[in-house]
JSON list of C-alpha atoms in Angstrom, two decimals:
[
{"chain": "I", "resi": 1, "resn": "MET", "atom": "CA", "xyz": [33.62, 4.90, 0.49]},
{"chain": "I", "resi": 2, "resn": "SER", "atom": "CA", "xyz": [30.12, 4.35, -0.89]},
{"chain": "I", "resi": 3, "resn": "ARG", "atom": "CA", "xyz": [28.89, 1.02, -2.26]},
{"chain": "I", "resi": 4, "resn": "PHE", "atom": "CA", "xyz": [29.25, 2.39, -5.78]},
{"chain": "I", "resi": 5, "resn": "GLU", "atom": "CA", "xyz": [32.87, 3.34, -5.12]},
{"chain": "I", "resi": 6, "resn": "TRP", "atom": "CA", "xyz": [33.67, -0.08, -3.62]},
{"chain": "I", "resi": 7, "resn": "LEU", "atom": "CA", "xyz": [32.15, -1.75, -6.69]},
{"chain": "I", "resi": 8, "resn": "CYS", "atom": "CA", "xyz": [34.30, 0.40, -9.00]},
{"chain": "I", "resi": 9, "resn": "VAL", "atom": "CA", "xyz": [37.43, -0.44, -7.01]},
{"chain": "I", "resi": 10, "resn": "LEU", "atom": "CA", "xyz": [36.64, -4.17, -7.29]},
{"chain": "I", "resi": 11, "resn": "LEU", "atom": "CA", "xyz": [36.07, -3.85, -11.04]},
{"chain": "I", "resi": 12, "resn": "HIS", "atom": "CA", "xyz": [39.11, -1.60, -11.57]},
{"chain": "I", "resi": 13, "resn": "PRO", "atom": "CA", "xyz": [41.32, -4.40, -13.03]},
{"chain": "I", "resi": 14, "resn": "PHE", "atom": "CA", "xyz": [38.73, -4.89, -15.78]},
{"chain": "I", "resi": 15, "resn": "GLU", "atom": "CA", "xyz": [38.22, -1.25, -16.77]},
{"chain": "I", "resi": 16, "resn": "HIS", "atom": "CA", "xyz": [39.42, 0.39, -19.97]},
{"chain": "I", "resi": 17, "resn": "PRO", "atom": "CA", "xyz": [43.26, 0.18, -19.83]},
{"chain": "I", "resi": 18, "resn": "LEU", "atom": "CA", "xyz": [43.56, 3.95, -20.20]},
{"chain": "I", "resi": 19, "resn": "HIS", "atom": "CA", "xyz": [41.35, 4.60, -17.17]},
{"chain": "I", "resi": 20, "resn": "GLN", "atom": "CA", "xyz": [43.29, 2.03, -15.19]},
{"chain": "I", "resi": 21, "resn": "ARG", "atom": "CA", "xyz": [46.54, 3.87, -15.86]},
{"chain": "I", "resi": 22, "resn": "VAL", "atom": "CA", "xyz": [44.95, 7.26, -15.16]},
{"chain": "I", "resi": 23, "resn": "ARG", "atom": "CA", "xyz": [43.78, 6.10, -11.72]},
{"chain": "I", "resi": 24, "resn": "ARG", "atom": "CA", "xyz": [47.16, 4.53, -10.87]},
{"chain": "I", "resi": 25, "resn": "THR", "atom": "CA", "xyz": [48.95, 7.71, -11.89]},
{"chain": "I", "resi": 26, "resn": "LEU", "atom": "CA", "xyz": [46.59, 9.97, -9.94]},
{"chain": "I", "resi": 27, "resn": "GLN", "atom": "CA", "xyz": [47.07, 7.83, -6.83]},
{"chain": "I", "resi": 28, "resn": "PHE", "atom": "CA", "xyz": [50.84, 8.03, -7.31]},
{"chain": "I", "resi": 29, "resn": "LEU", "atom": "CA", "xyz": [50.77, 11.83, -7.71]},
{"chain": "I", "resi": 30, "resn": "ALA", "atom": "CA", "xyz": [48.44, 12.20, -4.70]},
{"chain": "I", "resi": 31, "resn": "ARG", "atom": "CA", "xyz": [51.15, 10.78, -2.41]},
{"chain": "I", "resi": 32, "resn": "ARG", "atom": "CA", "xyz": [53.07, 14.01, -2.90]},
{"chain": "I", "resi": 33, "resn": "PHE", "atom": "CA", "xyz": [50.30, 15.97, -1.19]},
{"chain": "I", "resi": 34, "resn": "ASP", "atom": "CA", "xyz": [48.08, 15.65, 1.87]},
{"chain": "I", "resi": 35, "resn": "ARG", "atom": "CA", "xyz": [44.44, 14.55, 1.78]},
{"chain": "I", "resi": 36, "resn": "THR", "atom": "CA", "xyz": [43.16, 18.11, 2.05]},
{"chain": "I", "resi": 37, "resn": "SER", "atom": "CA", "xyz": [44.81, 19.02, -1.27]},
{"chain": "I", "resi": 38, "resn": "ARG", "atom": "CA", "xyz": [42.55, 19.58, -4.25]},
{"chain": "I", "resi": 39, "resn": "GLN", "atom": "CA", "xyz": [42.40, 17.79, -7.60]},
{"chain": "I", "resi": 40, "resn": "LEU", "atom": "CA", "xyz": [40.55, 19.34, -10.53]},
{"chain": "I", "resi": 41, "resn": "ASP", "atom": "CA", "xyz": [39.15, 16.98, -13.18]},
{"chain": "I", "resi": 42, "resn": "VAL", "atom": "CA", "xyz": [38.42, 19.09, -16.26]},
{"chain": "I", "resi": 43, "resn": "GLY", "atom": "CA", "xyz": [35.74, 17.63, -18.50]},
{"chain": "I", "resi": 44, "resn": "GLY", "atom": "CA", "xyz": [35.44, 14.77, -16.02]},
{"chain": "I", "resi": 45, "resn": "ARG", "atom": "CA", "xyz": [31.70, 14.28, -16.41]},
{"chain": "I", "resi": 46, "resn": "ARG", "atom": "CA", "xyz": [31.42, 11.05, -14.34]},
{"chain": "I", "resi": 47, "resn": "SER", "atom": "CA", "xyz": [35.10, 10.95, -13.32]},
{"chain": "I", "resi": 48, "resn": "ASN", "atom": "CA", "xyz": [35.15, 7.31, -12.19]},
{"chain": "I", "resi": 49, "resn": "TYR", "atom": "CA", "xyz": [38.95, 7.18, -12.51]},
{"chain": "I", "resi": 50, "resn": "THR", "atom": "CA", "xyz": [39.22, 9.58, -9.53]},
{"chain": "I", "resi": 51, "resn": "ILE", "atom": "CA", "xyz": [37.53, 7.07, -7.20]},
{"chain": "I", "resi": 52, "resn": "ASN", "atom": "CA", "xyz": [39.81, 6.15, -4.29]},
{"chain": "I", "resi": 53, "resn": "VAL", "atom": "CA", "xyz": [42.24, 8.95, -5.13]},
{"chain": "I", "resi": 54, "resn": "PRO", "atom": "CA", "xyz": [43.09, 10.48, -1.72]},
{"chain": "I", "resi": 55, "resn": "LEU", "atom": "CA", "xyz": [42.47, 14.10, -2.71]},
{"chain": "I", "resi": 56, "resn": "GLN", "atom": "CA", "xyz": [39.50, 16.49, -2.61]},
{"chain": "I", "resi": 57, "resn": "VAL", "atom": "CA", "xyz": [38.14, 16.15, -6.14]},
{"chain": "I", "resi": 58, "resn": "TRP", "atom": "CA", "xyz": [36.54, 19.05, -8.02]},
{"chain": "I", "resi": 59, "resn": "ILE", "atom": "CA", "xyz": [34.86, 18.24, -11.34]},
{"chain": "I", "resi": 60, "resn": "THR", "atom": "CA", "xyz": [34.13, 20.76, -14.06]},
{"chain": "I", "resi": 61, "resn": "ASP", "atom": "CA", "xyz": [32.58, 20.30, -17.49]},
{"chain": "I", "resi": 62, "resn": "VAL", "atom": "CA", "xyz": [30.81, 22.35, -20.10]},
{"chain": "I", "resi": 63, "resn": "PRO", "atom": "CA", "xyz": [27.00, 22.02, -20.16]},
{"chain": "I", "resi": 64, "resn": "ARG", "atom": "CA", "xyz": [25.46, 19.57, -22.62]},
{"chain": "I", "resi": 65, "resn": "GLU", "atom": "CA", "xyz": [23.58, 21.79, -25.06]},
{"chain": "I", "resi": 66, "resn": "LYS", "atom": "CA", "xyz": [24.22, 20.65, -28.65]},
{"chain": "I", "resi": 67, "resn": "ALA", "atom": "CA", "xyz": [22.78, 17.65, -30.48]},
{"chain": "I", "resi": 68, "resn": "LEU", "atom": "CA", "xyz": [26.27, 16.24, -31.06]},
{"chain": "I", "resi": 69, "resn": "GLN", "atom": "CA", "xyz": [26.97, 16.37, -27.32]},
{"chain": "I", "resi": 70, "resn": "HIS", "atom": "CA", "xyz": [23.80, 14.37, -26.62]},
{"chain": "I", "resi": 71, "resn": "ALA", "atom": "CA", "xyz": [24.63, 11.86, -29.35]},
{"chain": "I", "resi": 72, "resn": "LEU", "atom": "CA", "xyz": [28.19, 11.25, -28.12]},
{"chain": "I", "resi": 73, "resn": "ASP", "atom": "CA", "xyz": [27.61, 11.61, -24.36]},
{"chain": "I", "resi": 74, "resn": "LEU", "atom": "CA", "xyz": [29.69, 14.80, -24.15]},
{"chain": "I", "resi": 75, "resn": "GLY", "atom": "CA", "xyz": [29.30, 17.59, -21.62]},
{"chain": "I", "resi": 76, "resn": "ALA", "atom": "CA", "xyz": [27.46, 17.48, -18.31]},
{"chain": "I", "resi": 77, "resn": "THR", "atom": "CA", "xyz": [23.81, 17.69, -17.32]},
{"chain": "I", "resi": 78, "resn": "ASP", "atom": "CA", "xyz": [22.18, 18.39, -13.98]},
{"chain": "I", "resi": 79, "resn": "ALA", "atom": "CA", "xyz": [21.20, 14.71, -13.78]},
{"chain": "I", "resi": 80, "resn": "ILE", "atom": "CA", "xyz": [24.80, 13.54, -14.30]},
{"chain": "I", "resi": 81, "resn": "ARG", "atom": "CA", "xyz": [26.09, 16.06, -11.76]},
{"chain": "I", "resi": 82, "resn": "ASP", "atom": "CA", "xyz": [23.51, 15.07, -9.15]},
{"chain": "I", "resi": 83, "resn": "ALA", "atom": "CA", "xyz": [24.21, 11.35, -9.67]},
{"chain": "I", "resi": 84, "resn": "VAL", "atom": "CA", "xyz": [27.96, 11.84, -9.22]},
{"chain": "I", "resi": 85, "resn": "LEU", "atom": "CA", "xyz": [27.56, 13.96, -6.10]},
{"chain": "I", "resi": 86, "resn": "GLY", "atom": "CA", "xyz": [25.11, 11.42, -4.65]},
{"chain": "I", "resi": 87, "resn": "ARG", "atom": "CA", "xyz": [27.39, 8.38, -4.95]},
{"chain": "I", "resi": 88, "resn": "ARG", "atom": "CA", "xyz": [30.88, 9.82, -4.52]},
{"chain": "I", "resi": 89, "resn": "THR", "atom": "CA", "xyz": [32.61, 10.55, -1.21]},
{"chain": "I", "resi": 90, "resn": "ASN", "atom": "CA", "xyz": [35.74, 12.39, -2.43]},
{"chain": "I", "resi": 91, "resn": "VAL", "atom": "CA", "xyz": [33.98, 14.75, -4.88]},
{"chain": "I", "resi": 92, "resn": "VAL", "atom": "CA", "xyz": [33.45, 18.05, -3.09]},
{"chain": "I", "resi": 93, "resn": "SER", "atom": "CA", "xyz": [32.45, 20.26, -6.03]},
{"chain": "I", "resi": 94, "resn": "TYR", "atom": "CA", "xyz": [30.89, 19.79, -9.48]},
{"chain": "I", "resi": 95, "resn": "THR", "atom": "CA", "xyz": [30.41, 22.92, -11.55]},
{"chain": "I", "resi": 96, "resn": "TYR", "atom": "CA", "xyz": [29.96, 24.04, -15.14]},
{"chain": "I", "resi": 97, "resn": "ASP", "atom": "CA", "xyz": [33.09, 25.77, -16.39]},
{"chain": "I", "resi": 98, "resn": "ASP", "atom": "CA", "xyz": [35.05, 26.36, -19.60]},
{"chain": "I", "resi": 99, "resn": "MET", "atom": "CA", "xyz": [38.80, 26.11, -18.97]},
{"chain": "I", "resi": 100, "resn": "THR", "atom": "CA", "xyz": [39.52, 28.52, -21.81]},
{"chain": "I", "resi": 101, "resn": "ARG", "atom": "CA", "xyz": [37.56, 31.16, -19.86]},
{"chain": "I", "resi": 102, "resn": "THR", "atom": "CA", "xyz": [37.72, 29.69, -16.39]},
{"chain": "I", "resi": 103, "resn": "SER", "atom": "CA", "xyz": [36.41, 31.42, -13.29]},
{"chain": "I", "resi": 104, "resn": "LEU", "atom": "CA", "xyz": [38.43, 29.13, -11.00]},
{"chain": "I", "resi": 105, "resn": "PRO", "atom": "CA", "xyz": [40.99, 30.74, -8.67]},
{"chain": "I", "resi": 106, "resn": "SER", "atom": "CA", "xyz": [44.70, 30.79, -9.47]},
{"chain": "I", "resi": 107, "resn": "SER", "atom": "CA", "xyz": [47.16, 28.49, -7.66]},
{"chain": "I", "resi": 108, "resn": "HIS", "atom": "CA", "xyz": [44.30, 26.48, -6.14]},
{"chain": "I", "resi": 109, "resn": "PHE", "atom": "CA", "xyz": [44.84, 22.86, -7.20]},
{"chain": "I", "resi": 110, "resn": "SER", "atom": "CA", "xyz": [47.67, 20.41, -6.58]},
{"chain": "I", "resi": 111, "resn": "VAL", "atom": "CA", "xyz": [46.67, 18.14, -9.47]},
{"chain": "I", "resi": 112, "resn": "VAL", "atom": "CA", "xyz": [44.67, 18.82, -12.64]},
{"chain": "I", "resi": 113, "resn": "SER", "atom": "CA", "xyz": [43.50, 16.07, -14.99]},
{"chain": "I", "resi": 114, "resn": "ALA", "atom": "CA", "xyz": [41.94, 16.32, -18.46]},
{"chain": "I", "resi": 115, "resn": "ILE", "atom": "CA", "xyz": [41.21, 12.88, -19.91]},
{"chain": "I", "resi": 116, "resn": "GLU", "atom": "CA", "xyz": [40.39, 12.92, -23.64]},
{"chain": "I", "resi": 117, "resn": "VAL", "atom": "CA", "xyz": [39.45, 16.59, -23.51]},
{"chain": "I", "resi": 118, "resn": "LEU", "atom": "CA", "xyz": [42.02, 18.76, -25.32]},
{"chain": "I", "resi": 119, "resn": "GLU", "atom": "CA", "xyz": [41.17, 17.34, -28.77]},
{"chain": "I", "resi": 120, "resn": "HIS", "atom": "CA", "xyz": [37.69, 18.91, -28.36]},
{"chain": "I", "resi": 121, "resn": "VAL", "atom": "CA", "xyz": [38.99, 22.40, -27.57]},
{"chain": "I", "resi": 122, "resn": "ASP", "atom": "CA", "xyz": [39.33, 25.15, -30.20]},
{"chain": "I", "resi": 123, "resn": "GLU", "atom": "CA", "xyz": [41.63, 27.36, -28.12]},
{"chain": "I", "resi": 124, "resn": "ASP", "atom": "CA", "xyz": [44.06, 24.70, -26.91]},
{"chain": "I", "resi": 125, "resn": "GLU", "atom": "CA", "xyz": [46.84, 27.16, -26.04]},
{"chain": "I", "resi": 126, "resn": "LEU", "atom": "CA", "xyz": [44.52, 29.13, -23.79]},
{"chain": "I", "resi": 127, "resn": "PHE", "atom": "CA", "xyz": [43.25, 25.92, -22.21]},
{"chain": "I", "resi": 128, "resn": "VAL", "atom": "CA", "xyz": [46.74, 24.74, -21.26]},
{"chain": "I", "resi": 129, "resn": "ARG", "atom": "CA", "xyz": [47.74, 28.22, -20.05]},
{"chain": "I", "resi": 130, "resn": "ASN", "atom": "CA", "xyz": [44.76, 28.34, -17.71]},
{"chain": "I", "resi": 131, "resn": "VAL", "atom": "CA", "xyz": [45.47, 24.84, -16.41]},
{"chain": "I", "resi": 132, "resn": "ALA", "atom": "CA", "xyz": [48.93, 26.05, -15.43]},
{"chain": "I", "resi": 133, "resn": "LYS", "atom": "CA", "xyz": [47.38, 29.13, -13.84]},
{"chain": "I", "resi": 134, "resn": "VAL", "atom": "CA", "xyz": [45.07, 27.21, -11.50]},
{"chain": "I", "resi": 135, "resn": "LEU", "atom": "CA", "xyz": [47.84, 24.81, -10.41]},
{"chain": "I", "resi": 136, "resn": "VAL", "atom": "CA", "xyz": [49.96, 25.48, -7.35]},
{"chain": "I", "resi": 137, "resn": "PRO", "atom": "CA", "xyz": [53.74, 25.75, -7.89]},
{"chain": "I", "resi": 138, "resn": "GLY", "atom": "CA", "xyz": [55.02, 22.19, -8.06]},
{"chain": "I", "resi": 139, "resn": "GLY", "atom": "CA", "xyz": [51.56, 20.90, -9.03]},
{"chain": "I", "resi": 140, "resn": "TYR", "atom": "CA", "xyz": [50.93, 18.29, -11.73]},
{"chain": "I", "resi": 141, "resn": "PHE", "atom": "CA", "xyz": [48.86, 18.17, -14.90]},
{"chain": "I", "resi": 142, "resn": "LEU", "atom": "CA", "xyz": [47.83, 14.73, -16.20]},
{"chain": "I", "resi": 143, "resn": "MET", "atom": "CA", "xyz": [46.19, 14.57, -19.61]},
{"chain": "I", "resi": 144, "resn": "THR", "atom": "CA", "xyz": [45.44, 12.10, -22.40]},
{"chain": "I", "resi": 145, "resn": "THR", "atom": "CA", "xyz": [44.42, 12.59, -26.00]},
{"chain": "I", "resi": 146, "resn": "PRO", "atom": "CA", "xyz": [44.26, 10.48, -29.19]},
{"chain": "I", "resi": 147, "resn": "ASN", "atom": "CA", "xyz": [47.62, 9.62, -30.73]},
{"chain": "I", "resi": 148, "resn": "GLY", "atom": "CA", "xyz": [47.96, 11.65, -33.92]},
{"chain": "I", "resi": 149, "resn": "ASP", "atom": "CA", "xyz": [51.08, 9.71, -34.95]},
{"chain": "I", "resi": 150, "resn": "PHE", "atom": "CA", "xyz": [48.84, 6.66, -35.44]},
{"chain": "I", "resi": 151, "resn": "LEU", "atom": "CA", "xyz": [45.43, 8.35, -35.92]},
{"chain": "I", "resi": 152, "resn": "PRO", "atom": "CA", "xyz": [46.24, 11.56, -37.85]},
{"chain": "I", "resi": 153, "resn": "LYS", "atom": "CA", "xyz": [42.67, 12.18, -39.05]},
{"chain": "I", "resi": 154, "resn": "PRO", "atom": "CA", "xyz": [40.51, 13.69, -36.29]},
{"chain": "I", "resi": 155, "resn": "TYR", "atom": "CA", "xyz": [37.17, 12.10, -35.45]},
{"chain": "I", "resi": 156, "resn": "PRO", "atom": "CA", "xyz": [34.10, 14.19, -36.42]},
{"chain": "I", "resi": 157, "resn": "ASP", "atom": "CA", "xyz": [33.78, 15.72, -32.93]},
{"chain": "I", "resi": 158, "resn": "HIS", "atom": "CA", "xyz": [37.52, 16.44, -32.57]},
{"chain": "I", "resi": 159, "resn": "ARG", "atom": "CA", "xyz": [39.33, 19.63, -33.55]},
{"chain": "I", "resi": 160, "resn": "ARG", "atom": "CA", "xyz": [42.69, 17.90, -34.01]},
{"chain": "I", "resi": 161, "resn": "HIS", "atom": "CA", "xyz": [44.83, 14.88, -33.17]},
{"chain": "I", "resi": 162, "resn": "TYR", "atom": "CA", "xyz": [48.28, 15.75, -31.85]},
{"chain": "I", "resi": 163, "resn": "ARG", "atom": "CA", "xyz": [51.51, 14.06, -32.77]},
{"chain": "I", "resi": 164, "resn": "ALA", "atom": "CA", "xyz": [53.58, 13.38, -29.65]},
{"chain": "I", "resi": 165, "resn": "GLU", "atom": "CA", "xyz": [56.11, 16.11, -30.38]},
{"chain": "I", "resi": 166, "resn": "GLN", "atom": "CA", "xyz": [53.36, 18.64, -31.19]},
{"chain": "I", "resi": 167, "resn": "LEU", "atom": "CA", "xyz": [51.72, 17.99, -27.84]},
{"chain": "I", "resi": 168, "resn": "ALA", "atom": "CA", "xyz": [55.03, 18.12, -25.97]},
{"chain": "I", "resi": 169, "resn": "THR", "atom": "CA", "xyz": [55.89, 21.47, -27.61]},
{"chain": "I", "resi": 170, "resn": "LEU", "atom": "CA", "xyz": [52.54, 22.93, -26.55]},
{"chain": "I", "resi": 171, "resn": "LEU", "atom": "CA", "xyz": [52.90, 21.70, -22.96]},
{"chain": "I", "resi": 172, "resn": "ARG", "atom": "CA", "xyz": [56.52, 22.85, -22.60]},
{"chain": "I", "resi": 173, "resn": "ARG", "atom": "CA", "xyz": [55.45, 26.43, -23.20]},
{"chain": "I", "resi": 174, "resn": "HIS", "atom": "CA", "xyz": [53.60, 26.34, -19.87]},
{"chain": "I", "resi": 175, "resn": "PHE", "atom": "CA", "xyz": [55.25, 23.65, -17.73]},
{"chain": "I", "resi": 176, "resn": "ALA", "atom": "CA", "xyz": [58.77, 23.17, -16.41]},
{"chain": "I", "resi": 177, "resn": "SER", "atom": "CA", "xyz": [58.74, 19.38, -16.85]},
{"chain": "I", "resi": 178, "resn": "VAL", "atom": "CA", "xyz": [56.84, 17.44, -19.52]},
{"chain": "I", "resi": 179, "resn": "SER", "atom": "CA", "xyz": [56.65, 13.70, -20.25]},
{"chain": "I", "resi": 180, "resn": "VAL", "atom": "CA", "xyz": [54.61, 12.35, -23.18]},
{"chain": "I", "resi": 181, "resn": "ASP", "atom": "CA", "xyz": [54.37, 8.68, -24.13]},
{"chain": "I", "resi": 182, "resn": "TYR", "atom": "CA", "xyz": [52.18, 6.35, -26.15]},
{"chain": "I", "resi": 183, "resn": "PHE", "atom": "CA", "xyz": [49.63, 4.04, -24.54]},
{"chain": "I", "resi": 184, "resn": "VAL", "atom": "CA", "xyz": [46.97, 1.39, -25.29]},
{"chain": "I", "resi": 185, "resn": "ASN", "atom": "CA", "xyz": [47.67, -1.02, -28.12]},
{"chain": "I", "resi": 186, "resn": "ARG", "atom": "CA", "xyz": [44.87, -1.44, -30.63]},
{"chain": "I", "resi": 187, "resn": "THR", "atom": "CA", "xyz": [44.69, -5.22, -30.65]},
{"chain": "I", "resi": 188, "resn": "ARG", "atom": "CA", "xyz": [41.83, -7.63, -31.28]},
{"chain": "I", "resi": 189, "resn": "LEU", "atom": "CA", "xyz": [41.78, -8.30, -27.55]},
{"chain": "I", "resi": 190, "resn": "PHE", "atom": "CA", "xyz": [41.35, -4.61, -26.75]},
{"chain": "I", "resi": 191, "resn": "SER", "atom": "CA", "xyz": [38.71, -4.16, -29.47]},
{"chain": "I", "resi": 192, "resn": "PHE", "atom": "CA", "xyz": [36.72, -7.07, -28.05]},
{"chain": "I", "resi": 193, "resn": "GLY", "atom": "CA", "xyz": [36.70, -5.34, -24.66]},
{"chain": "I", "resi": 194, "resn": "LEU", "atom": "CA", "xyz": [35.07, -2.21, -26.12]},
{"chain": "I", "resi": 195, "resn": "HIS", "atom": "CA", "xyz": [31.66, -3.89, -25.91]},
{"chain": "I", "resi": 196, "resn": "ARG", "atom": "CA", "xyz": [29.55, -1.85, -23.49]},
{"chain": "I", "resi": 197, "resn": "PRO", "atom": "CA", "xyz": [28.48, -3.96, -20.48]},
{"chain": "I", "resi": 198, "resn": "SER", "atom": "CA", "xyz": [24.81, -4.89, -20.57]},
{"chain": "I", "resi": 199, "resn": "THR", "atom": "CA", "xyz": [22.48, -6.89, -18.36]},
{"chain": "I", "resi": 200, "resn": "THR", "atom": "CA", "xyz": [20.88, -8.34, -21.49]},
{"chain": "I", "resi": 201, "resn": "SER", "atom": "CA", "xyz": [24.15, -9.99, -22.58]},
{"chain": "I", "resi": 202, "resn": "PRO", "atom": "CA", "xyz": [25.96, -10.87, -19.33]},
{"chain": "I", "resi": 203, "resn": "ILE", "atom": "CA", "xyz": [28.32, -13.46, -20.83]},
{"chain": "I", "resi": 204, "resn": "ARG", "atom": "CA", "xyz": [29.46, -11.09, -23.59]},
{"chain": "I", "resi": 205, "resn": "SER", "atom": "CA", "xyz": [29.88, -8.33, -20.99]},
{"chain": "I", "resi": 206, "resn": "LEU", "atom": "CA", "xyz": [31.97, -10.58, -18.73]},
{"chain": "I", "resi": 207, "resn": "LEU", "atom": "CA", "xyz": [34.19, -11.64, -21.61]},
{"chain": "I", "resi": 208, "resn": "GLY", "atom": "CA", "xyz": [34.64, -8.00, -22.60]},
{"chain": "I", "resi": 209, "resn": "MET", "atom": "CA", "xyz": [35.75, -7.10, -19.08]},
{"chain": "I", "resi": 210, "resn": "LEU", "atom": "CA", "xyz": [38.22, -9.99, -19.07]},
{"chain": "I", "resi": 211, "resn": "ALA", "atom": "CA", "xyz": [39.55, -8.82, -22.44]},
{"chain": "I", "resi": 212, "resn": "PHE", "atom": "CA", "xyz": [40.18, -5.33, -21.02]},
{"chain": "I", "resi": 213, "resn": "GLY", "atom": "CA", "xyz": [41.91, -6.87, -18.01]},
{"chain": "I", "resi": 214, "resn": "LEU", "atom": "CA", "xyz": [44.25, -8.94, -20.17]},
{"chain": "I", "resi": 215, "resn": "ALA", "atom": "CA", "xyz": [44.87, -6.03, -22.56]},
{"chain": "I", "resi": 216, "resn": "SER", "atom": "CA", "xyz": [45.84, -3.83, -19.61]},
{"chain": "I", "resi": 217, "resn": "ILE", "atom": "CA", "xyz": [48.29, -6.43, -18.30]},
{"chain": "I", "resi": 218, "resn": "LEU", "atom": "CA", "xyz": [49.91, -6.75, -21.73]},
{"chain": "I", "resi": 219, "resn": "ASP", "atom": "CA", "xyz": [50.22, -2.95, -21.99]},
{"chain": "I", "resi": 220, "resn": "ARG", "atom": "CA", "xyz": [51.90, -2.77, -18.58]},
{"chain": "I", "resi": 221, "resn": "LEU", "atom": "CA", "xyz": [54.32, -5.52, -19.60]},
{"chain": "I", "resi": 222, "resn": "GLY", "atom": "CA", "xyz": [55.34, -3.46, -22.62]},
{"chain": "I", "resi": 223, "resn": "TYR", "atom": "CA", "xyz": [53.65, -5.58, -25.26]},
{"chain": "I", "resi": 224, "resn": "GLY", "atom": "CA", "xyz": [53.77, -3.68, -28.56]},
{"chain": "I", "resi": 225, "resn": "GLY", "atom": "CA", "xyz": [56.80, -1.62, -27.57]},
{"chain": "I", "resi": 226, "resn": "LYS", "atom": "CA", "xyz": [57.03, 2.07, -26.71]},
{"chain": "I", "resi": 227, "resn": "GLY", "atom": "CA", "xyz": [56.71, 3.53, -30.20]},
{"chain": "I", "resi": 228, "resn": "PRO", "atom": "CA", "xyz": [53.66, 5.10, -31.85]},
{"chain": "I", "resi": 229, "resn": "ASP", "atom": "CA", "xyz": [52.59, 2.14, -34.01]},
{"chain": "I", "resi": 230, "resn": "ARG", "atom": "CA", "xyz": [49.04, 1.01, -33.16]},
{"chain": "I", "resi": 231, "resn": "LYS", "atom": "CA", "xyz": [48.97, 3.07, -29.95]},
{"chain": "I", "resi": 232, "resn": "LEU", "atom": "CA", "xyz": [45.63, 4.80, -29.51]},
{"chain": "I", "resi": 233, "resn": "HIS", "atom": "CA", "xyz": [46.48, 7.51, -26.98]},
{"chain": "I", "resi": 234, "resn": "LEU", "atom": "CA", "xyz": [49.10, 10.00, -25.85]},
{"chain": "I", "resi": 235, "resn": "PHE", "atom": "CA", "xyz": [49.62, 10.06, -22.08]},
{"chain": "I", "resi": 236, "resn": "ALA", "atom": "CA", "xyz": [51.21, 13.22, -20.65]},
{"chain": "I", "resi": 237, "resn": "VAL", "atom": "CA", "xyz": [52.32, 14.18, -17.15]},
{"chain": "I", "resi": 238, "resn": "CYS", "atom": "CA", "xyz": [53.57, 17.73, -16.57]},
{"chain": "I", "resi": 239, "resn": "LYS", "atom": "CA", "xyz": [54.91, 19.56, -13.53]},
{"chain": "I", "resi": 240, "resn": "LYS", "atom": "CA", "xyz": [54.57, 23.29, -12.97]}
]
């Protein structure tokens, strides 16, 4: 691995709890396949949660063209793509693609991930159908999205927020096995961790990382229960 990847692995316990769980789940799913198998990260942009996942990672994203994309750090640019390819050892391809009109080959990937992507997509049915198309039989789709049972009103850049049963119904139309659960408690501890790390405020940044680490441990221990109350995200794993 590169120095950047080693640094991310060392800091993994202090990442956003959602990204921690995504990486753990991807590593778990990767054990079902060999290291030459391919993972597609749709809308991955920087895709740090695929670091140290023992698969050949392909990243796709739509190009950053609109003012809203620039304001909210959405979509990919040539500079982002080049930076990722320059510091990652398991990323073998990074291309611009729209999953609703994908040019990717059918039955090509063992795992597909889409982390906080589907809420941005107008044609969500077509998106999910094409994800199933590019997966091999027996392949897995891992996705997350805001929890509409707790956050019913979409953010300005979102098309919709799904309730858990709405998302499960959509996914079941295209996958043989679907699991959807709630994840990440919105607590004061978690909110404190949302501070973006900065070299100008190292103590605040360190405390924020520690807050994320503790919040992640509490989530894994089941703090807050399994229901929708105060859970920020839906976490889905599907098998074709």
